[in-house]
C-alpha positions as a Python dict, from the first residue, in 0.01 Angstrom:
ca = {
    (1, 'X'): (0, 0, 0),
    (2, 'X'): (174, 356, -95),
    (3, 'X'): (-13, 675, 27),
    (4, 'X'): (127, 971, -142),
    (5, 'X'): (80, 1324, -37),
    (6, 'X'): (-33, 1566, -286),
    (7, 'X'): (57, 1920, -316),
    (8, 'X'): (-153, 2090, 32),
    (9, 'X'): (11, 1751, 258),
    (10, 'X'): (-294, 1557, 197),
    (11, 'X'): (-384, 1178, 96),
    (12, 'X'): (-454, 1194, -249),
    (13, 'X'): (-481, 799, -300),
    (14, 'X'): (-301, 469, -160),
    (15, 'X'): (-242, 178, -450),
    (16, 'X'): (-184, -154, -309),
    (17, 'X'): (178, -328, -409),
    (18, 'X'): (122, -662, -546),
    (19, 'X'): (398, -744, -292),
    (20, 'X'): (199, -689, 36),
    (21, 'X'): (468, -416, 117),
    (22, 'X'): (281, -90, 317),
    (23, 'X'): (499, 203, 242),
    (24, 'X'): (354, 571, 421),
    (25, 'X'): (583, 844, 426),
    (26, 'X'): (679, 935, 759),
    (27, 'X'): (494, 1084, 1006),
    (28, 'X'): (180, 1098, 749),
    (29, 'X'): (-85, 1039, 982),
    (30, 'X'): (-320, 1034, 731),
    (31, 'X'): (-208, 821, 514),
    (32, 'X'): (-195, 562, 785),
    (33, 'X'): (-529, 651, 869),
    (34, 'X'): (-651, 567, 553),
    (35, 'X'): (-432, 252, 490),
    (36, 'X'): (-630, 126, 806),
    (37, 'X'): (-953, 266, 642),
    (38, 'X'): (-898, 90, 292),
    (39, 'X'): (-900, -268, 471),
    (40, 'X'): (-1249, -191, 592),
    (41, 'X'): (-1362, -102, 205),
    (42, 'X'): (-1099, -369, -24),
    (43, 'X'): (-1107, -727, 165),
    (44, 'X'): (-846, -805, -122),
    (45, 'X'): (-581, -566, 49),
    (46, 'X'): (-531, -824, 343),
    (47, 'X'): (-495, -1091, 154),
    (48, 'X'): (-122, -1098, 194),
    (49, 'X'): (-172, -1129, 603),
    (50, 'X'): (-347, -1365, 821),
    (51, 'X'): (-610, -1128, 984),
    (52, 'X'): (-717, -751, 968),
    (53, 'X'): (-526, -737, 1273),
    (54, 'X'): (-213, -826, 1159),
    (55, 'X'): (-252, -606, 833),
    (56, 'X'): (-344, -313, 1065),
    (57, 'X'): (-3, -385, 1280),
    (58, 'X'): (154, -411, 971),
    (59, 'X'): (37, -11, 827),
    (60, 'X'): (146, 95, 1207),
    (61, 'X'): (464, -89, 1208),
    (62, 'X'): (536, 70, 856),
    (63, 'X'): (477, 444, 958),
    (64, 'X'): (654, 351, 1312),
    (65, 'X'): (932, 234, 1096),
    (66, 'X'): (937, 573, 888),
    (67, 'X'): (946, 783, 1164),
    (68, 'X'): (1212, 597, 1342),
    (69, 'X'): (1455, 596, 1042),
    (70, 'X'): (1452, 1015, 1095),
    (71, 'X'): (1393, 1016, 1430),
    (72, 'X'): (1473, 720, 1652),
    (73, 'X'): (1279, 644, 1990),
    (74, 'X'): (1040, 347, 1842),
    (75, 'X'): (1130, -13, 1970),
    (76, 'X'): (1280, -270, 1762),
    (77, 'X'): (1112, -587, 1710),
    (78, 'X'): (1466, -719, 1605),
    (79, 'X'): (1698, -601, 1869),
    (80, 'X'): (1588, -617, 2260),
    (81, 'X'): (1673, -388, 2500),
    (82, 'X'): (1692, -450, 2843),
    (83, 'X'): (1477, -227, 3082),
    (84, 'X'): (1647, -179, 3434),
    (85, 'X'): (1431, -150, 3742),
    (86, 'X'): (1563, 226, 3774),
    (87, 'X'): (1472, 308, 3352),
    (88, 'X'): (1128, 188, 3423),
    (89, 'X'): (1133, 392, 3762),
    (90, 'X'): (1260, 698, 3586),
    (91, 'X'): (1024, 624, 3273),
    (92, 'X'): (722, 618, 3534),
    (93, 'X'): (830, 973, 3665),
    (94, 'X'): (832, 1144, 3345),
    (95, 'X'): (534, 981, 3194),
    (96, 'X'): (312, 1136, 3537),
    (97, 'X'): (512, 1439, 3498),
    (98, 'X'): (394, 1516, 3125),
    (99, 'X'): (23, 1339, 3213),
    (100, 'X'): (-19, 1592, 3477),
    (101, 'X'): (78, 1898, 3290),
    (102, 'X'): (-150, 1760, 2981),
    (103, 'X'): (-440, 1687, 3257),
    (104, 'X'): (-425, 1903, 3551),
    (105, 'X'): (-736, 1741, 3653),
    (106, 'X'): (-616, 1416, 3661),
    (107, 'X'): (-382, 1478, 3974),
    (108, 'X'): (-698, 1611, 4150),
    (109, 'X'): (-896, 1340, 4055),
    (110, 'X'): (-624, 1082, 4176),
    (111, 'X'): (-576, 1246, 4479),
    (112, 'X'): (-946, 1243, 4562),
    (113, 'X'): (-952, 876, 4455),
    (114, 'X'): (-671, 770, 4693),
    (115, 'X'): (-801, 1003, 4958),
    (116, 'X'): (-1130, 815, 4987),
    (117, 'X'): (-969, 464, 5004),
    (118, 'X'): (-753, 552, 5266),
    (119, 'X'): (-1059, 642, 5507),
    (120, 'X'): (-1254, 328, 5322),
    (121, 'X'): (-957, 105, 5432),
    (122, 'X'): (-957, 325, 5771),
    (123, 'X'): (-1365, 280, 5829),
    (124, 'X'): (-1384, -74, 5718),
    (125, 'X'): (-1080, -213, 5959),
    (126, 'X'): (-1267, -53, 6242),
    (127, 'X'): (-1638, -204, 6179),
    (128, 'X'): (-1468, -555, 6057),
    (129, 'X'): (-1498, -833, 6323),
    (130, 'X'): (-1243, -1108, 6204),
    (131, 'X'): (-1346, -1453, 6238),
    (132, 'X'): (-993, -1602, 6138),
    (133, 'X'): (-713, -1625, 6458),
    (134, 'X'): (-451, -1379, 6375),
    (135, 'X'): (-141, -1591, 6309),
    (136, 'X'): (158, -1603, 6555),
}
């Protein structure tokens, strides 16, 4: 499948390559957006993969594939990379930091949310008769 932008950085058509082979230009969000579109209209498209699924990972792997070629940061399915307890820490960090500055409400919301567990945990280990012996 080839999306190719015409002059105003629109999707002017995508052929399908007799191949299989899903080639968007990077970062053209619309042309993956239609790739995944065109499945839904051509059943003939997916006829080079298993399932719609796999077709669709296929267009996102192909326009993942663009972008990292100019500008790194997408994982490779051929090389693994080892995540360290401290890189996932450190990814966790960031990933709240940005979420709250996108979603100022969210931080609210979550502390509301862990606010009224605390005094459900509180409430409930008052009123809670055990019937189990504690163990020794």
């Amino acid at each position: 499948m080839q999306a190719v932008p015409d002059s105003e950085n629109s999707v002017s058509s995508a052929s399908a390559d007799r191949s299989g082979t899903i080639e968007i230009r990077e970062g053209d969000w619309k042309a993956y957006l239609q790739c995944i579109a065109r499945c839904k209209e051509d059943k003939s498209i997916t006829s080079h993969y298993d399932n719609v699924a796999e077709y669709k990972r296929a267009c996102a792997m192909a326009y993942l594939g663009k972008r990292a070629q100019l500008h790194g940061g997408v994982c490779s399915t051929r090389h693994p990379h080892v995540m360290t307890p401290q890189f996932i820490i450190d990814l966790e960090t960031s990933n709240r930091t940005i979420r709250n500055s996108r979603y100022p409400w969210l931080r609210a919301l979550m502390n509301l949310l862990a606010e009224i567990e605390q005094i459900q945990d509180q409430i409930s280990s008052t009123n809670v008769i055990t019937l189990v012996p504690a163990s020794k």
